[in-house]
C-alpha atoms as one frame of an Amber mdcrd trajectory, in Angstrom:
protein
   0.000   0.000   0.000   1.400   3.413  -0.988   1.495   5.800   1.952   1.001
   8.931  -0.159  -1.951   7.608  -2.165  -3.851   5.954   0.691  -4.099   8.470
   3.522  -5.962   7.379   6.620  -5.876   8.196  10.316  -2.359   8.572  11.694
  -0.793   5.396  12.918   2.597   4.646  14.406   3.606   3.084  11.080   2.717
   6.226   9.128   4.443   8.511  11.613   7.565   6.396  11.409   7.405   6.507
   7.606   7.142  10.346   7.629   9.971  10.530  10.136  12.126   8.231   8.006
  11.499  10.302   4.877  12.429  13.536   6.703  15.550  12.089   8.304  16.838
  10.499   5.088  16.083  13.668   3.202  13.572  14.498   0.544  14.773  14.366
  -3.022  13.733  17.971  -3.650  11.813  20.862  -2.162   8.608  19.784  -3.905
   8.709  16.408  -2.147   9.390  18.147   1.180   6.235  20.236   0.757   4.343
  17.048  -0.082   5.548  15.446   3.158   4.605  18.569   5.121   1.163  18.408
   3.552   0.752  14.887   4.921   1.658  16.158   8.392  -1.079  18.759   8.114
  -3.589  16.181   6.894  -2.821  13.773   9.726  -2.899  16.548  12.334   0.789
  16.156  13.079   1.663  19.755  12.163   2.157  20.672  15.845   4.476  17.788
  16.671   7.662  19.626  17.627   9.956  16.731  16.839   8.577  16.220  13.326
   8.452  19.987  12.779  12.108  20.212  13.703  12.873  17.740  10.906  10.757
  19.774   8.458  12.460  23.037   9.443  15.909  21.513   9.151  15.094  20.028
   5.734  13.744  23.402   4.546  16.887  25.174   5.670  19.140  22.538   4.091
  17.277  22.946   0.796  18.010  26.710   0.941  14.396  27.695   1.589  14.512
  29.728   4.818  11.311  31.591   3.878   9.368  28.317   3.814  10.929  27.343
   7.143   9.805  30.638   8.653   6.280  30.166   7.303   6.085  26.711   8.930
   7.544  28.058  12.178   5.062  30.971  12.314   2.204  28.443  12.164   3.586
  26.548  15.156   1.573  27.312  18.287   4.069  26.295  20.986   7.577  26.050
  19.546  10.100  24.706  22.006  13.755  25.724  22.369  14.818  23.064  19.872
  12.677  24.631  17.130  14.058  28.087  17.918  17.601  26.727  17.762  16.878
  24.993  14.459  15.659  28.285  12.974  18.635  30.280  14.278  21.107  27.657
  13.084  19.365  27.472   9.693  19.392  31.236   9.236  23.124  31.374   9.965
  23.794  28.510   7.545  21.875  30.407   4.849  23.660  33.704   5.562  20.437
  35.234   6.886  22.347  36.730   9.786  19.955  39.573  10.651  17.087  37.078
  10.768  19.104  34.889  13.150  19.636  37.855  15.470  15.937  38.755  15.189
  14.874  35.231  16.193  17.242  35.269  19.155  15.522  38.423  20.386  12.033
  36.964  19.777  13.018  33.791  21.599  13.984  35.765  24.688  10.786  37.838
  24.463   8.825  34.587  24.537  10.523  33.753  27.836  12.516  30.837  26.515
  16.053  30.510  27.829  18.807  29.998  25.210  21.059  27.016  25.808  24.549
  25.908  24.822  23.266  25.128  21.300  21.776  28.609  20.871  24.778  30.720
  21.810  27.412  29.388  19.377  25.199  30.172  16.379  23.933  33.551  17.509
  27.498  34.543  18.410  28.582  33.402  14.943  25.927  35.657  13.428  27.138
  38.609  15.536  30.734  37.933  14.507  29.933  37.792  10.803  27.934  41.009
  11.110  30.759  42.558  13.188  27.967  43.551  15.584  29.997  44.002  18.747
  27.195  45.739  20.652  24.824  42.799  20.239  27.679  40.400  20.902  28.430
  42.005  24.260  24.752  41.693  25.242  24.797  38.027  24.290  27.964  37.619
  26.351  26.110  39.049  29.334  23.190  36.678  28.756  25.369  33.588  28.585
  27.190  34.620  31.768  23.831  34.881  33.532  22.879  31.485  32.149  26.118
  29.905  33.402  27.438  28.895  29.967  30.757  30.747  30.162  32.755  27.548
  30.633  31.202  25.626  27.746  34.055  25.091  25.274  31.886  25.647  22.177
  30.287  28.779  23.599  33.638  30.147  24.704  35.224  29.427  21.308  32.343
  31.219  19.573  32.773  34.162  21.925  36.486  34.206  21.111  35.653  34.280
  17.391  33.315  37.234  17.955  35.870  39.383  19.778  38.647  38.439  17.356
  36.471  39.339  14.340  35.528  42.661  15.948  39.226  43.478  16.562  38.905
  43.314  20.356  42.196  41.462  20.696  42.648  41.927  24.451  39.307  40.240
  25.181  39.939  37.586  22.531  43.398  36.784  23.873  42.045  36.557  27.424
  39.378  34.060  26.333  41.965  32.122  24.337  44.280  31.908  27.356  41.402
  30.668  29.522  40.518  27.849  27.126  41.705  24.516  28.492  40.718  22.609
  25.368  42.007  24.673  22.447  41.213  23.351  19.005  41.906  24.339  15.414
  38.889  26.667  15.391  40.066  28.657  18.416  43.631  28.900  17.102  42.404
  30.003  13.682  40.123  32.592  15.284  42.943  34.253  17.221  45.225  34.074
  14.165  42.546  35.796  12.067  42.023  38.353  14.820  45.677  39.380  14.825
  45.640  39.557  11.040  42.534  41.733  11.113  44.425  44.461  12.984  47.599
  44.109  10.932  49.627  42.204  13.568  50.817  39.597  11.086  53.996  38.578
  12.927  51.966  37.694  16.026  49.549  35.691  13.871  52.467  33.598  12.629
  53.723  33.122  16.200  50.310  31.779  17.279  50.434  29.325  14.364  53.865
  28.150  15.495  52.534  27.567  19.023  49.599  25.660  17.545  51.945  23.219
  15.797  53.855  22.736  19.060  50.641  21.336  20.577  50.538  18.709  17.777
  47.283  20.072  16.373  46.837  19.467  12.648  45.907  22.733  10.894  43.025
  22.731   8.458  42.910  24.413   5.054  41.493  27.661   6.396  44.251  27.974
   9.006  46.930  27.368   6.379  45.427  29.951   4.026  45.399  32.509   6.842
  48.995  31.959   7.932  50.236  31.994   4.327  48.380  35.264   3.865  50.181
  36.622   6.934  53.533  35.646   5.397  52.467  37.426   2.186  51.677  40.602
   4.094  55.019  40.439   5.900  56.968  39.606   2.747  58.483  36.869   4.899
  59.568  34.188   2.443  61.670  32.426   5.096  58.612  31.709   7.241  56.623
  30.934   4.087  59.198  28.280   3.171  58.893  26.871   6.689  55.102  26.646
   6.401  55.511  24.941   3.021  57.892  22.384   4.572  55.489  21.804   7.482
  52.701  21.010   5.043  54.912  18.508   3.246  56.225  16.948   6.487  52.714
  16.514   7.866  51.605  14.890   4.632  48.828  17.429   4.105  47.487  17.405
   0.571  47.208  20.988  -0.591  43.791  21.706  -2.032  43.279  24.476  -4.571
  42.777  27.107  -1.839  45.972  26.306   0.067  48.023  25.928  -3.112  46.730
  29.272  -4.427  47.595  30.938  -1.118  51.078  29.423  -1.434  51.442  30.768
  -4.981  50.266  34.198  -3.839  52.700  34.175  -0.902  55.709  33.355  -3.063
  54.647  35.899  -5.690  54.273  38.689  -3.115  57.628  37.745  -1.614  59.219
  38.117  -5.060  60.032  34.449  -5.713  58.227  33.664  -8.953  60.380  30.580
  -9.481  58.959  28.960  -6.323  55.473  30.237  -7.135  55.677  28.611 -10.555
  56.831  25.295  -9.053  53.791  25.211  -6.757  51.520  26.263  -9.634  52.894
  23.536 -11.915  52.297  20.940  -9.198  48.628  21.854  -8.689  46.265  19.042
  -9.676  43.393  21.507  -9.850  43.629  25.168 -10.847  40.872  27.731 -10.679
  40.812  31.257 -12.072  42.118  32.609  -8.747  45.314  30.546  -9.002  45.846
  31.668 -12.610  45.258  35.258 -11.561  47.734  35.000  -8.672  50.469  33.859
 -11.064  49.708  36.486 -13.708  49.546  39.255 -11.104  52.752  37.937  -9.555
  54.669  38.086 -12.821  53.332  41.565 -13.563  54.216  43.062 -10.177  57.648
  41.385 -10.070  58.834  43.017 -13.281  58.250  39.987 -15.513  55.520  41.259
 -17.832  56.442  38.997 -20.761  56.007  35.931 -18.558  52.625  37.296 -17.415
  51.505  37.633 -21.040  52.733  34.139 -21.948  50.880  32.608 -18.991  47.736
  34.516 -19.911  47.866  33.025 -23.405  48.347  29.560 -21.867  45.297  30.173
 -19.684  43.291  31.029 -22.805  44.458  27.850 -24.523  43.067  25.897 -21.563
  39.726  27.702 -22.007  39.808  29.410 -18.616  37.767  32.601 -18.705  39.517
  35.603 -17.085  37.972  37.343 -14.087  38.470  40.870 -12.750  41.624  39.972
 -10.813  43.238  38.314 -13.837  42.318  41.211 -16.122  43.969  43.673 -13.742
  47.131  41.540 -13.842  47.321  41.219 -17.634  46.530  44.915 -18.158  49.303
  45.763 -15.700  51.685  43.587 -17.725  50.619  45.365 -20.926  51.231  48.678
 -19.154  54.780  47.684 -18.256  55.478  46.503 -21.805  53.817  49.487 -23.432
  51.809  46.921 -25.410  48.842  49.064 -26.424  47.513  46.736 -29.119  47.713
  43.701 -26.848  46.039  45.615 -24.014  43.169  46.591 -26.298  42.822  43.003
 -27.467  42.680  41.422 -24.008  40.267  44.087 -22.754  37.762  42.828 -25.349
  37.622  39.429 -23.621  35.093  40.690 -21.097  32.043  42.907 -21.434  33.154
  46.520 -21.823  30.403  47.605 -19.427  32.312  45.880 -16.633  35.125  48.395
 -17.051  32.676  51.275 -16.737  30.851  49.942 -13.668  33.813  48.355 -11.853
  36.266  50.984 -10.526  39.065  48.421 -10.131  38.826  47.255 -13.730  38.302
  50.782 -15.020  41.384  52.008 -13.188  43.482  49.185 -14.677  42.309  50.078
 -18.195  42.968  53.797 -17.667  46.412  53.013 -16.291  47.191  50.781 -19.282
  46.179  53.431 -21.816  48.060  56.161 -19.937  51.264  54.139 -19.613  51.073
  53.200 -23.285  50.933  56.904 -24.114  47.328  56.879 -25.335  45.878  59.651
 -23.159  42.877  60.168 -25.444  41.640  56.608 -24.833  42.405  56.838 -21.107
  40.329  60.009 -20.963  37.434  58.379 -22.861  37.295  55.524 -20.352  37.458
  57.973 -17.443  34.594  60.091 -18.769  32.409  57.038 -19.448  32.915  55.443
 -16.022  29.754  55.319 -13.932  31.518  55.246 -10.591  34.615  57.391 -10.089
  36.269  56.797  -6.732  39.529  58.397  -5.598  41.599  55.587  -7.130  40.110
  56.296 -10.572  40.833  60.030 -10.260  44.384  59.272  -9.105  45.001  57.040
 -12.130  44.116  59.834 -14.560  46.042  62.484 -12.606  49.145  60.270 -12.507
  48.733  59.384 -16.192  48.582  63.027 -17.230  51.588  63.861 -15.049  53.605
  60.935 -16.416  52.944  62.067 -19.971  53.956  65.654 -19.232  50.503  67.287
 -19.361  51.025  69.264 -16.183  48.426  71.988 -16.809  45.795  69.346 -17.480
  46.913  67.587 -14.287  46.303  70.710 -12.207  42.958  71.336 -13.936  41.775
  67.777 -13.257  42.760  68.103  -9.602  40.545  71.179  -9.358  37.700  69.329
 -11.077  38.086  66.443  -8.631  37.693  68.796  -5.661  34.623  70.407  -7.220
  33.136  66.923  -7.600  33.382  66.474  -3.843  36.099  63.806  -3.974  38.649
  64.372  -1.237  42.305  63.974  -2.300  44.519  61.501  -0.463  48.212  60.700
  -0.347  48.466  59.084  -3.775  46.782  62.090  -5.377  49.645  64.285  -4.231
  52.245  61.812  -5.440  50.823  62.317  -8.934  50.798  66.105  -8.558  54.326
  66.278  -7.139  55.661  63.930  -9.818  54.160  66.194 -12.460  55.806  69.224
 -10.893  59.118  67.368 -10.812  58.998  66.446 -14.498  58.021  69.995 -15.448
  60.517  71.706 -13.125  57.787  73.643 -11.291  59.522  74.217  -7.961  57.131
  76.775  -6.456  54.065  74.741  -7.359  55.663  71.592  -5.978  56.490  73.253
  -2.683  52.926  74.586  -2.468  51.307  71.184  -3.050  53.674  69.530  -0.568
  52.953  72.002   2.232  49.224  72.169   1.433  48.901  68.480   2.284  49.104
  69.204   6.002  47.970  72.842   6.040  44.826  72.478   3.923  43.985  68.779
   3.594  45.139  67.496   7.008  47.290  64.817   5.375  50.643  63.802   6.804
  53.273  63.585   4.037  54.693  60.091   3.648  58.240  59.259   2.677  57.106
  59.005  -0.958  56.016  62.661  -0.897  59.371  63.713   0.483  60.998  61.711
  -2.294  58.991  63.592  -4.944  59.922  66.995  -3.486  63.601  66.041  -3.142
  63.573  64.844  -6.743  62.028  68.168  -7.818  64.576  70.246  -5.899  67.462
  68.108  -7.136  66.403  68.381 -10.777  66.146  72.166 -10.366  69.727  72.309
  -9.070  68.705  73.098  -5.472  70.870  70.285  -4.150  71.677  71.811  -0.770
  67.991  72.484  -0.060  67.190  68.900  -1.068  69.981  67.540   1.136  68.773
  69.618   4.073  65.225  68.347   3.578  66.538  64.797   3.927  68.198  65.747
   7.210  64.980  67.379   8.472  62.649  64.502   7.577  60.735  62.950  10.508
  61.937  59.483   9.487  65.100  57.796   8.269  65.822  58.240   4.563  65.527
  55.097   2.451  67.116  54.186  -0.874  64.366  55.955  -2.843  65.087  59.234
  -1.065  68.832  59.057  -1.618  68.226  57.932  -5.183  66.120  61.050  -5.810
  68.978  63.265  -4.618  71.427  61.270  -6.714  69.366  62.087  -9.804  69.980
  65.787  -9.150  73.690  65.160  -8.604  73.871  63.341 -11.933  72.006  66.076
 -13.771  74.115  68.899 -12.361  77.454  67.034 -12.218  77.961  67.405  -8.458
  80.401  64.525  -7.967  81.276  65.498  -4.379  77.692  65.180  -3.103  77.095
  62.199  -5.394  79.940  60.308  -3.709  78.367  60.888  -0.288  74.932  59.821
  -1.567  76.257  56.696  -3.260  78.014  55.523  -0.110  74.684  55.747   1.717
  72.939  53.919  -1.124  75.473  51.096  -1.076  74.849  50.709   2.670  71.097
  50.494   2.050  71.219  48.429  -1.162  74.421  46.384  -1.109  73.034  44.196
  -3.947  72.291  47.052  -6.379  74.916  47.136  -9.123  74.056  50.590 -10.440
  75.269  52.340  -7.307  78.664  50.605  -7.452  79.062  51.334 -11.148  78.336
  55.025 -10.830  80.583  55.458  -7.797  83.348  53.633  -9.648  82.896  55.995
 -12.602  83.060  59.013 -10.306  86.332  57.702  -8.869  87.658  57.127 -12.385
  86.820  60.614 -13.635  88.500  62.047 -10.540  91.681  60.026 -11.163  91.110
  57.855  -8.091  91.977  54.650  -9.919  92.763  52.579  -6.821  89.372  53.399
  -5.279  87.661  52.509  -8.564  89.531  49.219  -8.832  88.746  48.289  -5.220
  85.068  48.983  -5.760  84.985  46.803  -8.869  86.766  44.080  -6.886  84.110
  44.329  -4.159  81.413  43.876  -6.788  83.097  40.730  -8.092  83.592  39.308
  -4.588  79.922  39.826  -3.768  78.802  38.402  -7.097  77.008  41.611  -8.027
  76.144  41.852 -11.705  74.791  44.863 -13.474  71.166  44.925 -14.593  71.308
  44.943 -18.404  69.388  47.568 -20.329  66.331  46.128 -22.082  63.785  47.698
 -24.422  60.452  46.394 -25.719  58.411  47.303 -28.756  55.057  45.823 -29.790
  54.238  44.952 -33.387  51.092  43.126 -34.510  50.276  42.112 -30.942  53.733
  40.561 -30.360  56.206  42.146 -27.950  59.802  42.192 -29.243  62.646  42.488
 -26.736  66.075  44.000 -27.374  69.214  44.212 -25.248  72.389  46.167 -25.849
  74.270  44.805 -28.856  71.491  42.235 -29.383  71.869  40.047 -32.489  69.328
  37.366 -31.643  66.353  38.874 -33.461  65.288  37.279 -36.733  65.509  40.702
 -38.437  68.966  41.463 -37.006  70.605  42.077 -40.384  67.945  44.548 -41.456
  67.992  46.274 -38.050  71.752  46.840 -38.166  71.557  47.986 -41.775  68.954
  50.523 -40.676  71.217  51.664 -37.827  74.109  52.160 -40.244  71.843  54.187
 -42.497  70.638  56.278 -39.551  74.217  56.780 -38.325  75.184  58.434 -41.602
  72.107  60.653 -41.589  72.689  61.584 -37.939  76.244  62.672 -38.633  75.048
  64.748 -41.590  72.598  66.408 -39.200  75.465  67.281 -36.847  75.076  64.523
 -34.256  78.158  63.397 -32.327  78.072  60.506 -29.795  78.314  61.857 -26.243
  80.141  59.262 -24.180  80.142  61.456 -21.088  76.637  60.193 -20.355  78.077
  56.732 -19.796  79.918  57.991 -16.738  76.982  59.757 -15.142  74.051  57.430
 -15.828  73.328  55.029 -12.989  71.960  52.501 -15.458  74.869  52.797 -17.922
  75.069  50.040 -20.521  78.224  48.008 -20.864  81.097  50.264 -21.977  82.562
  47.763 -24.374  79.517  48.119 -26.622  79.126  51.015 -28.989  76.644  53.710
 -28.019  75.006  53.067 -31.380  73.788  49.626 -30.325  71.903  50.515 -27.155
  68.638  48.633 -26.695  66.378  51.636 -27.311  68.121  52.398 -30.633  67.691
  48.780 -31.753  63.986  48.934 -30.860  63.528  52.225 -32.722  65.283  50.803
 -35.809  62.984  47.762 -35.694  59.985  50.078 -35.482  61.141  52.101 -38.471
  61.512  48.898 -40.514  58.219  47.228 -39.609  55.658  49.999 -39.152  53.920
  52.280 -41.609  55.200  55.877 -41.997  52.033  57.190 -40.309  52.341  54.878
 -37.267  53.625  56.026 -33.899  56.642  54.031 -32.684  56.281  53.100 -29.004
  59.271  51.789 -27.017  59.527  50.893 -23.335  62.860  50.669 -21.501  63.436
  49.008 -18.150  66.039  51.619 -17.090  66.574  55.335 -17.518  66.947  56.254
 -21.194  70.577  56.900 -22.128  71.420  60.591 -22.587  73.129  59.907 -25.908
  70.137  57.902 -27.129  67.839  60.736 -26.072  69.795  63.155 -28.284  69.950
  60.698 -31.185  66.236  59.833 -31.117  65.305  63.504 -31.175  67.184  63.873
 -34.459  65.834  60.548 -35.801  62.282  61.808 -35.250  63.106  64.796 -37.448
  64.970  63.100 -40.281  62.366  60.291 -40.545  59.367  62.550 -39.886  58.089
  60.026 -37.304  56.607  60.372 -33.841  58.574  58.170 -31.423  57.472  57.561
 -27.844  59.960  56.134 -25.363  58.869  55.354 -21.813  61.638  54.790 -19.293
  61.619  54.435 -15.518  61.408  58.202 -15.095  58.787  59.421 -17.561  57.431
  59.555 -21.090  59.499  61.016 -23.904  57.479  62.007 -26.960  59.961  62.730
 -29.758  58.604  64.753 -32.652  60.172  67.112 -35.206  63.537  67.003 -33.472
  62.344  67.838 -29.960  61.176  65.924 -26.889  58.160  66.523 -24.668  60.427
  66.425 -21.603  62.286  69.500 -22.871  65.528  67.676 -21.971  64.527  67.668
 -18.307  64.091  64.154 -16.965
């Protein structure tokens, strides 16, 4: 006899059959409603035990509204039904409803128990509702549940999530039975307030108790190592995972990739990535972002193409990474192509994506397209405004930069620190000392912003470029914090520009102390010794470089053609068009000499990023890239070159003349700024 087609008066057999169906689980929500209908028909709709099974099944099928409807029809719900509703709401992320039911439960005079508190505390924690959490804490103390390990752990999670670390630590110390959940809660709490080193220390203590961390704990501690840039501890965590025989799931492996990438070790990141049995879009994005931010844009592009071949659709995070790589390479055509892989509306409604696209266009020298995206964006936050301001400043449009800053203020968007970095950089490139001083001092006087070390670096760079070396040096002495390599490097730029070898020697000694691995500082100081006739000092410095295994960063230039990025190094003969490129250089050399050009080898001595002396100035990487561009592009096309170092002074002079004799517009972006060469002049006005 079929139970559902032959209803009769309720019997023990029928009740047991309903109970069995509810416990085993209905196949779908429709069947659950059918079962509930039978309860109503048999008059069992007020049986609290059976109702509890119905409510739980409704919640598990993601139908909290149906569960609430059933509950509201219950005349005398007991504490178990209330707990089922609260637990179900939390499981379905209906956190406000869970808190509401807790309040209604107390209004009905029912006392919460040790099953109620963990879930309502979890809801408070996820809502970061400390006020309600404190009230619940008071209630559980009155109820005598303060020593229940599950209640206490939930209370610990609440205080940790709400950044009340003193209370959280006290509860953690009082726990006699600490588990993975309590350890993870206190680790997350320390991370939430930026105390990453202490989070790692708690993890170390956890391992000492022989507790096996779960995936969430591992992701959190790896994230802490990422924030600290602590690859040594990251390696230790990696070894612990291997020693404990823990199989890394996609979340842990991705966190490991992200940690290595943010610590600058893309080789280790790639090893972990290659070993992943399962990869999601987040793991691909972590690798692509890692390559882009670690100065390996070509590798980022190659991995992106591999991702496409495996039919993985890019997300926002991945798009930001690949657009950043295109920005570094100056690959405008490639950037435009990859941006078409997602709906263009996403760029206009997503400030993160929109900012990445604006930054790509600006750094590829296409300000018109950057401006079009900016104007079309539906939501312009401060990051979007900063991207356009910095882009205009980088490209030398200083008046437009100032005008946009004024427009931003009129729009009611308050400037922040990065806004002023863009403004000060623009002043530096344009040599506007008075304006730069005004913007620097207005940060604190008008906008109540405390200048960071980056702002001091911009002002020192501006003063140094303008020849105010003593004022710049004094500013370093007066800074409220210790000068770093960026600060001394900014002053060194002024020394190079104005040939102050005495101050440069002092600056370089400080730089070598701060960056003992940086070859450029040794090379320049050695050149200063050589030009001063201090041959022994120069020889000793070169010997020190050899002993420490310090090798100079080679100059490298990129140029994009037909969506492919071509790379050139000084004296490079590896390109398939090498013969034609060198023939073009010979042709240009003759025309340059006819135009009055003479190689200026003095720049070799004063450029930090000098190319190897044994190579001719005529074969520098940027000249090879320009020659390639002249061969492959149409006469109307703009030639765009990106260099990884500061453009050579001799090359700067030569490319100015090349732009005139070939009647071509040539854009070269180096580490300092954009150089737009046209009709024999440069947009930087020889000030960079």
